[in-house]
PDB file of C-alpha atoms in Angstrom:
ATOM      1  CA  UNK A   1       6.095   9.349  -8.020  1.00 93.00           C
ATOM      2  CA  UNK A   2       7.741   6.286  -6.523  1.00 95.00           C
ATOM      3  CA  UNK A   3       8.606   5.079  -3.272  1.00 97.00           C
ATOM      4  CA  UNK A   4      11.557   3.190  -2.874  1.00 95.00           C
ATOM      5  CA  UNK A   5      12.051   1.016   0.816  1.00 94.00           C
ATOM      6  CA  UNK A   6      14.987  -0.547   1.808  1.00 93.00           C
ATOM      7  CA  UNK A   7      16.409  -1.778   4.972  1.00 94.00           C
ATOM      8  CA  UNK A   8      14.218  -5.199   5.977  1.00 92.00           C
ATOM      9  CA  UNK A   9      16.381  -8.345   7.185  1.00 96.00           C
ATOM     10  CA  UNK A  10      16.003 -11.029   9.675  1.00 97.00           C
ATOM     11  CA  UNK A  11      16.848 -10.534  13.189  1.00 97.00           C
ATOM     12  CA  UNK A  12      16.810 -11.960  16.117  1.00 98.00           C
ATOM     13  CA  UNK A  13      14.213 -10.788  19.132  1.00 98.00           C
ATOM     14  CA  UNK A  14      15.417  -8.139  20.724  1.00 98.00           C
ATOM     15  CA  UNK A  15      17.529  -6.495  17.780  1.00 98.00           C
ATOM     16  CA  UNK A  16      17.216  -3.630  15.871  1.00 98.00           C
ATOM     17  CA  UNK A  17      16.711  -2.493  12.687  1.00 98.00           C
ATOM     18  CA  UNK A  18      16.082   0.915  10.413  1.00 98.00           C
ATOM     19  CA  UNK A  19      14.059   0.864   7.389  1.00 98.00           C
ATOM     20  CA  UNK A  20      14.123   3.901   4.823  1.00 98.00           C
ATOM     21  CA  UNK A  21      12.007   5.109   2.244  1.00 97.00           C
ATOM     22  CA  UNK A  22      12.921   7.875  -0.096  1.00 97.00           C
ATOM     23  CA  UNK A  23      10.290   9.678  -2.993  1.00 96.00           C
ATOM     24  CA  UNK A  24      11.371  10.815  -6.367  1.00 94.00           C
ATOM     25  CA  UNK A  25       9.222  12.043  -8.899  1.00 94.00           C
ATOM     26  CA  UNK A  26       7.076  14.958  -9.359  1.00 93.00           C
ATOM     27  CA  UNK A  27       7.004  15.782  -6.255  1.00 93.00           C
ATOM     28  CA  UNK A  28       5.300  19.434  -5.582  1.00 93.00           C
ATOM     29  CA  UNK A  29       4.959  18.535  -1.526  1.00 92.00           C
ATOM     30  CA  UNK A  30       4.566  15.258   0.395  1.00 95.00           C
ATOM     31  CA  UNK A  31       1.630  15.642   3.176  1.00 94.00           C
ATOM     32  CA  UNK A  32       2.087  12.698   4.970  1.00 97.00           C
ATOM     33  CA  UNK A  33       4.484   9.823   4.588  1.00 97.00           C
ATOM     34  CA  UNK A  34       4.082   6.137   6.706  1.00 97.00           C
ATOM     35  CA  UNK A  35       5.234   2.879   7.241  1.00 98.00           C
ATOM     36  CA  UNK A  36       1.935  -0.097   7.044  1.00 98.00           C
ATOM     37  CA  UNK A  37       2.802  -3.616   7.788  1.00 98.00           C
ATOM     38  CA  UNK A  38       0.926  -7.300   6.450  1.00 98.00           C
ATOM     39  CA  UNK A  39       1.445  -9.983   8.289  1.00 96.00           C
ATOM     40  CA  UNK A  40       0.725 -13.782   6.380  1.00 91.00           C
ATOM     41  CA  UNK A  41      -2.931 -14.288   6.320  1.00 94.00           C
ATOM     42  CA  UNK A  42      -3.745 -10.959   8.371  1.00 96.00           C
ATOM     43  CA  UNK A  43      -4.875  -7.073   7.217  1.00 97.00           C
ATOM     44  CA  UNK A  44      -2.415  -4.459   6.488  1.00 97.00           C
ATOM     45  CA  UNK A  45      -1.929  -2.209   9.559  1.00 97.00           C
ATOM     46  CA  UNK A  46      -1.090   0.855  10.317  1.00 98.00           C
ATOM     47  CA  UNK A  47       2.662   1.204  11.880  1.00 98.00           C
ATOM     48  CA  UNK A  48       3.539   4.896  11.958  1.00 98.00           C
ATOM     49  CA  UNK A  49       2.772   7.880  10.302  1.00 98.00           C
ATOM     50  CA  UNK A  50       4.314  11.606  10.153  1.00 97.00           C
ATOM     51  CA  UNK A  51       2.726  14.429   8.957  1.00 95.00           C
ATOM     52  CA  UNK A  52       5.085  17.439   7.001  1.00 92.00           C
ATOM     53  CA  UNK A  53       3.687  19.593  10.357  1.00 91.00           C
ATOM     54  CA  UNK A  54       5.367  16.685  12.485  1.00 91.00           C
ATOM     55  CA  UNK A  55       2.428  14.586  14.084  1.00 96.00           C
ATOM     56  CA  UNK A  56       3.114  11.069  14.540  1.00 98.00           C
ATOM     57  CA  UNK A  57       0.583   8.646  15.133  1.00 97.00           C
ATOM     58  CA  UNK A  58       1.798   4.981  15.879  1.00 98.00           C
ATOM     59  CA  UNK A  59       0.402   1.882  16.558  1.00 98.00           C
ATOM     60  CA  UNK A  60      -0.558   0.689  20.285  1.00 98.00           C
ATOM     61  CA  UNK A  61       1.495  -2.389  19.745  1.00 97.00           C
ATOM     62  CA  UNK A  62       4.602  -0.387  18.760  1.00 98.00           C
ATOM     63  CA  UNK A  63       4.692   2.451  20.777  1.00 98.00           C
ATOM     64  CA  UNK A  64       7.988   2.707  22.984  1.00 97.00           C
ATOM     65  CA  UNK A  65       9.642   0.324  20.630  1.00 98.00           C
ATOM     66  CA  UNK A  66       9.608   2.170  17.394  1.00 98.00           C
ATOM     67  CA  UNK A  67      10.800   5.369  16.154  1.00 98.00           C
ATOM     68  CA  UNK A  68       9.023   7.245  12.270  1.00 98.00           C
ATOM     69  CA  UNK A  69      10.843  10.484  11.451  1.00 97.00           C
ATOM     70  CA  UNK A  70      11.459  11.993   7.997  1.00 95.00           C
ATOM     71  CA  UNK A  71      14.128  14.149   6.323  1.00 94.00           C
ATOM     72  CA  UNK A  72      11.789  16.666   3.960  1.00 92.00           C
ATOM     73  CA  UNK A  73      15.043  17.807   1.873  1.00 93.00           C
ATOM     74  CA  UNK A  74      15.624  14.325   1.473  1.00 95.00           C
ATOM     75  CA  UNK A  75      12.233  12.898   0.485  1.00 95.00           C
ATOM     76  CA  UNK A  76      12.188  10.553   2.579  1.00 96.00           C
ATOM     77  CA  UNK A  77      11.092   8.482   6.076  1.00 97.00           C
ATOM     78  CA  UNK A  78      12.710   6.325   8.662  1.00 98.00           C
ATOM     79  CA  UNK A  79      11.150   3.900  11.011  1.00 98.00           C
ATOM     80  CA  UNK A  80      13.487   2.952  13.416  1.00 98.00           C
ATOM     81  CA  UNK A  81      12.560  -0.478  15.115  1.00 98.00           C
ATOM     82  CA  UNK A  82      14.058  -1.676  18.476  1.00 98.00           C
ATOM     83  CA  UNK A  83      13.304  -4.388  20.757  1.00 98.00           C
ATOM     84  CA  UNK A  84      11.987  -6.333  18.125  1.00 98.00           C
ATOM     85  CA  UNK A  85       9.395  -9.102  18.142  1.00 98.00           C
ATOM     86  CA  UNK A  86       8.728 -12.078  16.217  1.00 97.00           C
ATOM     87  CA  UNK A  87       5.603 -10.580  16.443  1.00 96.00           C
ATOM     88  CA  UNK A  88       6.632  -7.761  14.167  1.00 98.00           C
ATOM     89  CA  UNK A  89       7.121  -9.949  11.494  1.00 98.00           C
ATOM     90  CA  UNK A  90       5.676  -9.109   8.683  1.00 98.00           C
ATOM     91  CA  UNK A  91       6.163  -7.294   4.916  1.00 98.00           C
ATOM     92  CA  UNK A  92       6.615  -3.192   5.973  1.00 98.00           C
ATOM     93  CA  UNK A  93       5.501  -0.651   3.340  1.00 98.00           C
ATOM     94  CA  UNK A  94       5.791   2.769   3.263  1.00 97.00           C
ATOM     95  CA  UNK A  95       3.296   4.836   2.147  1.00 97.00           C
ATOM     96  CA  UNK A  96       2.908   8.654   1.057  1.00 97.00           C
ATOM     97  CA  UNK A  97       0.263  11.248  -0.041  1.00 95.00           C
ATOM     98  CA  UNK A  98       1.937  13.455  -2.504  1.00 94.00           C
ATOM     99  CA  UNK A  99       0.893  17.111  -4.315  1.00 93.00           C
ATOM    100  CA  UNK A 100       2.376  16.764  -7.278  1.00 91.00           C
ATOM    101  CA  UNK A 101       3.934  19.525  -9.491  1.00 88.00           C
ATOM    102  CA  UNK A 102       0.221  19.660 -11.548  1.00 89.00           C
ATOM    103  CA  UNK A 103      -0.841  20.004  -8.488  1.00 89.00           C
ATOM    104  CA  UNK A 104      -2.661  16.386  -8.197  1.00 89.00           C
ATOM    105  CA  UNK A 105      -3.206  14.596  -4.905  1.00 92.00           C
ATOM    106  CA  UNK A 106      -1.999  11.176  -5.271  1.00 94.00           C
ATOM    107  CA  UNK A 107      -1.015   8.160  -2.907  1.00 96.00           C
ATOM    108  CA  UNK A 108       1.741   5.897  -3.491  1.00 97.00           C
ATOM    109  CA  UNK A 109       2.540   2.577  -2.015  1.00 97.00           C
ATOM    110  CA  UNK A 110       6.189   1.341  -1.979  1.00 95.00           C
ATOM    111  CA  UNK A 111       7.249  -2.439  -3.120  1.00 91.00           C
ATOM    112  CA  UNK A 112       7.690  -3.515   0.305  1.00 92.00           C
ATOM    113  CA  UNK A 113      10.393  -4.894   2.250  1.00 96.00           C
ATOM    114  CA  UNK A 114      11.046  -8.177   4.524  1.00 97.00           C
ATOM    115  CA  UNK A 115      11.348  -8.306   8.587  1.00 98.00           C
ATOM    116  CA  UNK A 116      11.645 -11.558   9.943  1.00 98.00           C
ATOM    117  CA  UNK A 117      12.128 -11.466  14.162  1.00 98.00           C
ATOM    118  CA  UNK A 118      13.173 -14.936  14.439  1.00 96.00           C
ATOM    119  CA  UNK A 119      16.269 -16.895  16.893  1.00 94.00           C
TER     120      UNK A 119
END
């Protein structure tokens, strides 16, 4: 199972970006999908996660600005980021909890995409 993330880049403060992450491979079901981020010199932290049933959690720092969604038919998770701040600058990683076609539970990480918020 692999995750392919896209959509990062350079944006000015107050701007928006949309990240996408598509899962592929021997997938039976995806139980949870989420986004984490890691800024230089800091630990990786949860940004947002969404379960197969639609339950959502956000980090306090992004509530009201970021929106996570998923397209189950496409095995894809999105992160719409609005009102971006310089402190949102980080490498963003997608993550998924997957049940494979041989009914093995695996946690998968994407390759990371850089988000830089700067004027």
